[in-house]
Amino acid sequence: MKARTRAAVTLLTPFFLLFTAVMVVPIGYAVWLSLFTEKQSGLGFGGTETVFSGLDNYTAALGDRAFREGFGVLLGYCVLYIPLLLAGALGLALLLDSALARARRFFQLALFLPHAVPGIIAALIWVYLYTPQLSPVVQAMEAGGVGFDFFSPEGSLPSVVNIALWEWLGYNMVIFYAALQAIDRSVLEAATVDGAGSWRIALAVKLPLIKASLAMVALFTVIGSLQLFTEPLILNKGTGSAVTSTWTPNMYAYTAAFDRNDYGLAAAASVLLALTAALLSFAVTRLTGRRNRRNPRTVRNPGTARSPRSSARNPSNARNPRSPRSPRNPRNPRNPRKEKTA
């Protein structure tokens, strides 16, 4: 027992040291920093001093209208982005997993390649494609009579959602496709023998068997959506877009720290955003776990043995002379044992 304990300690110590260094210490420092603020003395001509302010930074962040509106932007972003991402990635994965798919390797690589492009580069590419004077896409849309300003207040949110979808659709498609490939093929063959079509197999057989992957992708997507920063930051820099410097909570914290040098307010905004992400992650985990417990679905293989109740209801089993459930009649003259004794 002591040897097992030593082995567990030896294997887990590097993980906990790294976790403490990159997670616990930064979060603790952010919480500590959020409790202090810098004030200037002497009508602004004196030096600055750091004073304990308690929860004043949290009150200031929550009382700022720009910070609250940032959460509204995140809400609209999640409403558009998460359903489109999950439906699109799942649909592509089911299409590649179907028997009609051709050139699967090529399409997997082609769909995954956008994820290999860094977020900043991807945002710059799409800014070029959104600019009316430069973009061939916008020029083609205008030639067809379709006018849409990607930098307008109404078009900024769909523009950011489009960039995020282009980056992450292929990545999540690979996760779903790997989960679909792990399904036992005999289950799908049994469903086909039972007369289920392609749509029926996809919706009633495949989807229930990859619920764990769906829950994991949904959880990571919610957490990533709350960290929206790179795409709107690029749209904000010199494009004339309606995206402001405080468009999201992350951008609000960035502006407070590096434009206004108010590190206490930035730390408080970051802590509030982290608490929101933790609460939403807990809610998504509980919701998906509760649904899995309430709706346990099992797919029966027709090749397995049937229950006694079902076999008793089937009259063909009772009339089958080879069935072990049909007893022999000793008075039957066709019984070979009876004829031998006679």
Coordinates of C-alpha atoms in Angstrom, one line a residue:
M1 CA 0.0 0.0 0.0
K2 CA 2.8 2.4 0.8
A3 CA 4.4 1.6 -2.6
R4 CA 1.1 2.6 -4.3
T5 CA 0.9 5.8 -2.3
R6 CA 4.5 6.7 -3.3
A7 CA 3.8 6.0 -6.9
A8 CA 0.6 8.1 -6.9
V9 CA 2.4 11.0 -5.2
T10 CA 5.3 10.8 -7.7
L11 CA 3.0 10.8 -10.7
L12 CA 0.6 13.5 -9.4
T13 CA 3.2 16.0 -8.0
P14 CA 4.3 17.4 -11.3
F15 CA 0.7 18.0 -12.4
F16 CA -0.3 19.8 -9.2
L17 CA 2.9 21.9 -9.3
L18 CA 2.2 23.0 -12.9
F19 CA -1.5 23.5 -12.1
T20 CA -0.6 25.7 -9.1
A21 CA 1.9 27.7 -11.1
V22 CA -0.3 28.4 -14.1
M23 CA -3.8 28.4 -12.6
V24 CA -4.0 28.9 -8.8
V25 CA -1.3 31.6 -8.5
P26 CA -2.5 33.8 -11.4
I27 CA -6.1 33.6 -10.2
G28 CA -5.1 34.3 -6.6
Y29 CA -3.0 37.3 -7.8
A30 CA -6.0 38.6 -9.8
V31 CA -8.3 38.4 -6.8
W32 CA -5.7 40.1 -4.6
L33 CA -5.1 42.8 -7.2
S34 CA -8.8 43.5 -7.5
L35 CA -9.0 44.5 -3.9
F36 CA -6.6 47.5 -4.3
T37 CA -6.6 50.7 -6.3
E38 CA -4.1 53.4 -7.1
K39 CA -4.8 57.0 -6.0
Q40 CA -2.8 60.1 -6.7
S41 CA -2.1 62.7 -4.0
G42 CA -1.4 66.4 -4.3
L43 CA -4.1 67.3 -6.9
G44 CA -2.5 64.9 -9.3
F45 CA 1.0 66.3 -9.0
G46 CA 2.1 63.9 -6.3
G47 CA 3.0 60.2 -6.7
T48 CA 0.6 57.4 -6.8
E49 CA -0.1 55.1 -3.9
T50 CA -1.8 51.7 -3.7
V51 CA -4.6 51.6 -1.2
F52 CA -7.0 48.9 -0.1
S53 CA -10.4 49.5 -1.7
G54 CA -12.3 46.3 -0.8
L55 CA -15.1 45.6 -3.2
D56 CA -15.1 49.1 -4.8
N57 CA -13.6 47.8 -8.0
Y58 CA -16.3 45.2 -8.3
T59 CA -19.0 47.8 -7.7
A60 CA -17.4 50.1 -10.2
A61 CA -17.3 47.4 -12.9
L62 CA -20.9 46.3 -12.3
G63 CA -22.0 49.9 -12.2
D64 CA -20.4 50.6 -15.6
R65 CA -22.9 50.5 -18.4
A66 CA -20.2 49.5 -20.9
F67 CA -19.3 46.4 -18.8
R68 CA -22.9 45.3 -18.6
E69 CA -23.6 45.8 -22.3
G70 CA -20.6 43.6 -23.0
F71 CA -22.4 40.7 -21.4
G72 CA -25.4 41.5 -23.6
V73 CA -23.1 41.2 -26.6
L74 CA -21.8 37.8 -25.3
L75 CA -25.4 36.6 -24.9
G76 CA -26.3 37.5 -28.5
Y77 CA -23.0 35.9 -29.6
C78 CA -23.8 32.7 -27.8
V79 CA -27.3 32.5 -29.1
L80 CA -26.0 32.8 -32.7
Y81 CA -22.7 31.0 -32.5
I82 CA -23.3 27.9 -30.3
P83 CA -26.3 26.4 -32.2
L84 CA -24.7 27.1 -35.6
L85 CA -21.4 25.5 -34.5
L86 CA -22.9 22.4 -33.0
A87 CA -25.4 21.8 -35.8
G88 CA -22.8 22.5 -38.5
A89 CA -20.0 20.4 -37.0
L90 CA -22.4 17.5 -36.2
G91 CA -24.0 17.6 -39.7
L92 CA -20.6 17.5 -41.4
A93 CA -19.4 14.7 -39.1
L94 CA -22.6 12.6 -39.9
L95 CA -22.1 13.3 -43.6
L96 CA -18.5 12.1 -43.5
D97 CA -19.5 9.0 -41.5
S98 CA -22.3 8.0 -43.9
A99 CA -21.8 5.3 -46.5
L100 CA -22.3 7.8 -49.3
A101 CA -19.3 9.9 -48.4
R102 CA -16.3 10.0 -50.8
A103 CA -12.8 11.4 -50.3
R104 CA -13.2 11.5 -46.6
R105 CA -9.5 12.2 -45.9
F106 CA -9.5 15.2 -48.2
F107 CA -12.6 16.8 -46.7
Q108 CA -11.4 16.2 -43.2
L109 CA -8.1 18.0 -43.9
A110 CA -9.8 20.7 -45.9
L111 CA -12.3 21.4 -43.1
F112 CA -9.7 21.3 -40.3
L113 CA -7.2 23.5 -42.0
P114 CA -8.8 26.8 -41.0
H115 CA -8.3 25.9 -37.3
A116 CA -4.6 25.7 -38.0
V117 CA -4.6 29.4 -38.9
P118 CA -3.9 31.6 -35.9
G119 CA -6.9 33.6 -34.7
I120 CA -5.2 37.0 -35.5
I121 CA -4.4 35.9 -39.1
A122 CA -7.9 34.6 -39.6
A123 CA -9.4 37.9 -38.3
L124 CA -7.1 39.9 -40.7
I125 CA -8.1 37.7 -43.6
W126 CA -11.8 38.3 -42.9
V127 CA -11.3 42.0 -42.4
Y128 CA -9.9 42.1 -45.9
L129 CA -13.0 40.1 -47.2
Y130 CA -15.3 42.5 -45.3
T131 CA -13.8 45.7 -46.6
P132 CA -16.0 47.1 -49.5
Q133 CA -13.1 48.7 -51.5
L134 CA -11.0 45.5 -51.4
S135 CA -13.1 42.5 -51.0
P136 CA -14.1 40.5 -54.1
V137 CA -16.9 39.0 -52.0
V138 CA -18.5 42.3 -51.3
Q139 CA -18.1 43.4 -54.9
A140 CA -19.8 40.2 -56.1
M141 CA -22.6 40.7 -53.6
E142 CA -23.2 44.3 -54.7
A143 CA -23.2 43.2 -58.3
G144 CA -25.9 40.7 -57.5
G145 CA -28.0 43.4 -55.8
V146 CA -27.2 42.3 -52.2
G147 CA -25.8 45.0 -50.0
F148 CA -24.6 44.3 -46.5
D149 CA -22.3 46.3 -44.3
F150 CA -20.2 44.0 -42.2
F151 CA -18.9 46.8 -40.1
S152 CA -22.3 48.3 -39.2
P153 CA -23.9 48.0 -35.7
E154 CA -26.2 45.3 -37.1
G155 CA -23.5 43.5 -39.1
S156 CA -20.7 43.5 -36.5
L157 CA -22.0 40.6 -34.5
P158 CA -22.7 38.3 -37.5
S159 CA -19.3 39.2 -38.8
V160 CA -17.6 38.0 -35.6
V161 CA -19.7 34.9 -35.5
N162 CA -18.7 34.1 -39.1
I163 CA -15.0 34.4 -38.3
A164 CA -15.4 32.1 -35.2
L165 CA -17.4 29.5 -37.2
W166 CA -14.7 29.5 -39.9
E167 CA -12.0 28.8 -37.2
W168 CA -13.7 26.2 -35.0
L169 CA -16.2 24.3 -37.2
G170 CA -13.6 21.9 -38.6
Y171 CA -12.1 21.3 -35.2
N172 CA -15.3 20.2 -33.5
M173 CA -16.3 18.2 -36.6
V174 CA -13.2 16.1 -36.1
I175 CA -14.3 15.5 -32.5
F176 CA -17.7 14.4 -33.5
Y177 CA -16.4 12.3 -36.4
A178 CA -14.0 10.4 -34.0
A179 CA -16.9 9.7 -31.7
L180 CA -19.0 8.4 -34.6
Q181 CA -16.1 6.1 -35.7
A182 CA -16.0 4.6 -32.2
I183 CA -19.6 3.3 -32.5
D184 CA -19.8 -0.4 -32.9
R185 CA -20.5 -1.2 -36.5
S186 CA -22.7 -4.2 -35.6
V187 CA -25.2 -1.8 -33.9
L188 CA -25.6 0.1 -37.2
E189 CA -25.8 -3.1 -39.2
A190 CA -28.6 -4.3 -36.8
A191 CA -30.5 -1.1 -37.3
T192 CA -30.2 -1.4 -41.1
V193 CA -31.5 -5.0 -40.9
D194 CA -34.4 -3.8 -38.9
G195 CA -35.4 -1.5 -41.7
A196 CA -34.1 1.8 -40.5
G197 CA -33.1 4.4 -43.1
S198 CA -30.2 6.7 -43.1
W199 CA -32.0 9.6 -41.3
R200 CA -33.4 7.2 -38.8
I201 CA -30.0 5.7 -38.0
A202 CA -28.4 9.1 -37.7
L203 CA -31.0 10.6 -35.4
A204 CA -32.1 7.6 -33.3
V205 CA -29.0 5.5 -33.2
K206 CA -25.9 7.6 -33.7
L207 CA -26.8 10.8 -31.8
P208 CA -27.8 9.0 -28.6
L209 CA -24.5 7.1 -28.6
I210 CA -22.3 10.3 -28.8
K211 CA -24.1 12.3 -26.2
A212 CA -20.9 12.5 -24.1
S213 CA -19.0 14.2 -27.0
L214 CA -21.9 16.6 -27.6
A215 CA -21.9 17.6 -23.9
M216 CA -18.1 18.1 -23.9
V217 CA -18.1 20.2 -27.1
A218 CA -21.0 22.3 -25.7
L219 CA -19.2 22.9 -22.5
F220 CA -15.9 24.0 -24.2
T221 CA -17.9 26.1 -26.6
V222 CA -19.6 28.0 -23.8
I223 CA -16.3 28.6 -22.1
G224 CA -14.6 29.8 -25.3
S225 CA -17.5 32.1 -26.2
L226 CA -17.1 34.0 -22.9
Q227 CA -13.5 34.6 -23.8
L228 CA -14.3 36.3 -27.0
F229 CA -11.5 38.8 -27.6
T230 CA -9.2 38.4 -30.7
E231 CA -11.8 38.8 -33.5
P232 CA -13.6 41.9 -32.2
L233 CA -10.2 43.5 -31.3
I234 CA -9.0 43.2 -34.9
L235 CA -12.3 44.6 -36.2
N236 CA -11.9 47.5 -33.8
K237 CA -8.5 48.5 -35.0
G238 CA -8.8 51.0 -37.9
T239 CA -11.7 49.4 -39.8
G240 CA -14.4 51.9 -39.0
S241 CA -16.4 49.1 -37.4
A242 CA -19.1 49.5 -34.8
V243 CA -17.1 47.3 -32.5
T244 CA -15.9 49.5 -29.6
S245 CA -13.0 49.0 -27.2
T246 CA -15.4 47.8 -24.5
W247 CA -17.5 45.6 -26.8
T248 CA -16.9 42.4 -24.7
P249 CA -16.0 42.0 -21.0
N250 CA -12.5 40.8 -22.1
M251 CA -12.0 44.0 -24.2
Y252 CA -13.3 46.0 -21.2
A253 CA -10.7 44.5 -18.9
Y254 CA -8.0 45.0 -21.6
T255 CA -8.9 48.7 -22.1
A256 CA -9.0 49.3 -18.3
A257 CA -5.5 47.8 -17.8
F258 CA -3.5 49.0 -20.8
D259 CA -5.4 52.2 -21.8
R260 CA -6.4 53.6 -18.4
N261 CA -3.8 51.8 -16.3
D262 CA -6.5 50.8 -13.8
Y263 CA -5.3 47.3 -13.0
G264 CA -7.6 46.9 -10.0
L265 CA -10.7 47.5 -12.2
A266 CA -9.3 45.2 -14.9
A267 CA -8.7 42.5 -12.3
A268 CA -12.2 42.8 -10.9
A269 CA -13.8 42.6 -14.4
S270 CA -11.7 39.5 -15.1
V271 CA -12.7 37.8 -11.8
L272 CA -16.4 38.6 -12.5
L273 CA -16.0 37.1 -16.0
A274 CA -14.3 34.0 -14.6
L275 CA -17.1 33.5 -12.1
T276 CA -19.7 33.8 -14.9
A277 CA -17.8 31.1 -16.9
A278 CA -17.7 28.8 -13.9
L279 CA -21.4 29.2 -13.2
L280 CA -22.3 28.5 -16.8
S281 CA -20.0 25.5 -17.0
F282 CA -21.6 24.1 -13.9
A283 CA -25.1 24.7 -15.3
V284 CA -24.2 23.0 -18.6
T285 CA -22.6 20.0 -16.8
R286 CA -25.6 19.5 -14.6
L287 CA -28.1 19.9 -17.4
T288 CA -26.4 17.4 -19.7
G289 CA -25.8 15.0 -16.9
R290 CA -29.5 15.2 -15.8
R291 CA -30.7 14.6 -19.4
N292 CA -28.5 11.5 -19.7
R293 CA -29.9 10.1 -16.4
R294 CA -33.5 10.8 -17.4
N295 CA -33.3 9.5 -21.0
P296 CA -31.1 6.4 -21.0
R297 CA -31.3 5.0 -24.5
T298 CA -30.0 1.6 -25.4
V299 CA -29.9 0.2 -28.9
R300 CA -30.8 -3.5 -29.0
N301 CA -29.0 -5.8 -31.3
P302 CA -31.4 -8.1 -33.1
G303 CA -28.7 -10.8 -33.1
T304 CA -28.9 -11.1 -29.3
A305 CA -31.1 -13.5 -27.4
R306 CA -34.7 -12.3 -26.8
S307 CA -36.3 -12.1 -23.5
P308 CA -38.5 -15.1 -22.3
R309 CA -41.6 -12.8 -22.4
S310 CA -41.0 -11.9 -26.1
S311 CA -40.3 -15.5 -27.1
A312 CA -43.4 -16.7 -25.3
R313 CA -45.5 -14.2 -27.2
N314 CA -44.1 -15.4 -30.5
P315 CA -46.0 -18.5 -31.6
S316 CA -43.4 -19.5 -34.1
N317 CA -40.9 -20.4 -31.3
A318 CA -43.4 -22.8 -29.7
R319 CA -44.0 -24.6 -33.0
N320 CA -40.4 -24.9 -33.8
P321 CA -39.3 -28.5 -33.2
R322 CA -35.7 -27.5 -32.8
S323 CA -36.5 -24.9 -30.1
P324 CA -35.3 -26.0 -26.7
R325 CA -38.5 -24.5 -25.2
S326 CA -40.8 -27.0 -27.0
P327 CA -41.0 -30.2 -24.8
R328 CA -41.2 -33.6 -26.4
N329 CA -44.4 -35.6 -26.1
P330 CA -43.5 -39.1 -25.0
R331 CA -46.8 -40.3 -26.5
N332 CA -46.0 -39.0 -29.9
P333 CA -45.5 -42.0 -32.2
R334 CA -43.0 -39.9 -34.2
N335 CA -40.6 -39.7 -31.3
P336 CA -37.5 -41.7 -32.2
R337 CA -36.9 -42.8 -28.6
K338 CA -40.5 -44.2 -28.4
E339 CA -40.1 -46.2 -31.6
K340 CA -36.7 -47.6 -30.5
T341 CA -38.1 -48.9 -27.2
A342 CA -41.1 -50.3 -29.0

